[in-house]
Short mmCIF file of C-alpha atoms in Angstrom, two decimals:
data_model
loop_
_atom_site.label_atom_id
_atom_site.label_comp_id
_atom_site.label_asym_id
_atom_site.label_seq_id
_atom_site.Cartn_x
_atom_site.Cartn_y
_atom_site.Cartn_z
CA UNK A 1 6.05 10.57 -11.70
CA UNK A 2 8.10 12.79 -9.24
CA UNK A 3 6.86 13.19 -5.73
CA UNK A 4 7.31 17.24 -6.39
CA UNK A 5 4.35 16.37 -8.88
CA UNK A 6 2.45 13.85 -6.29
CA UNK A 7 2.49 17.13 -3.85
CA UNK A 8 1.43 19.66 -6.68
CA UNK A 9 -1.80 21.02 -5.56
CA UNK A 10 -1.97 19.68 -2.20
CA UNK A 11 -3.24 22.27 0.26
CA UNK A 12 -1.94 21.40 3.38
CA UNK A 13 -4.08 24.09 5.56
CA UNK A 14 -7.15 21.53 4.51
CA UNK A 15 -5.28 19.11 6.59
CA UNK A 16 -6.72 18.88 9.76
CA UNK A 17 -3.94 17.09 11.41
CA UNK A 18 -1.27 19.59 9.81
CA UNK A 19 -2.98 22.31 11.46
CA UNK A 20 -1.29 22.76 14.76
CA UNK A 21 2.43 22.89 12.51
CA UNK A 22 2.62 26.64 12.07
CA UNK A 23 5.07 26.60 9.15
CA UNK A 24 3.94 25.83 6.36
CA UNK A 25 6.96 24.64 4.95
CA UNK A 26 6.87 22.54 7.28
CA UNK A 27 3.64 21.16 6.49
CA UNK A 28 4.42 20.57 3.22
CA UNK A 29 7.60 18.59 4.56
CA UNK A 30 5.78 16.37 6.26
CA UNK A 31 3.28 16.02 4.02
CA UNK A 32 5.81 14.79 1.49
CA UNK A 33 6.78 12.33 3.78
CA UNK A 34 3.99 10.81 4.30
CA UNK A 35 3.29 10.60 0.93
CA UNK A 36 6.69 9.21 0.01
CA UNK A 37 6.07 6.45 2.49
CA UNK A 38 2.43 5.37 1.45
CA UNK A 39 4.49 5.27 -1.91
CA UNK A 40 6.96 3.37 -1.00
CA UNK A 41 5.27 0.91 1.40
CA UNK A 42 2.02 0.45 0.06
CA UNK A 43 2.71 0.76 -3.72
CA UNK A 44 5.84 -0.01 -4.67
CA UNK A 45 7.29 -2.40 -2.23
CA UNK A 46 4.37 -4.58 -3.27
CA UNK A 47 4.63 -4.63 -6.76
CA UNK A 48 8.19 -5.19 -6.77
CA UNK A 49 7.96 -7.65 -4.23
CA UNK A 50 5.19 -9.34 -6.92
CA UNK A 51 7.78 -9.12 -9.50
CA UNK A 52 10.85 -10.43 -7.71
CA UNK A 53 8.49 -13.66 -6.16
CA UNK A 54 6.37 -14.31 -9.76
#
């Protein structure tokens, strides 16, 4: 799965901490970047780090 398909739907005026970011491109950047980390701290570094130490 893509992040592009992660972020599909994702409304980023419901965010309330998004709101004061005027662009919404901009939004949606940072958005993805949170996303991507969550990803990549929470979800995959574990499970690789599971694999790599099993």
């Amino acid at each position: 799965m893509s992040l592009g398909q992660l972020m599909s739907g994702i409304k980023t005026k419901n965010v309330q901490w998004l709101l004061s970011v005027e662009c919404n491109r901009c939004r949606l950047d940072l958005m993805s970047r949170l996303v991507h980390w969550i990803i990549t701290q929470f979800v995959f570094c574990p499970a690789a780090h599971a694999l790599l130490h099993h």
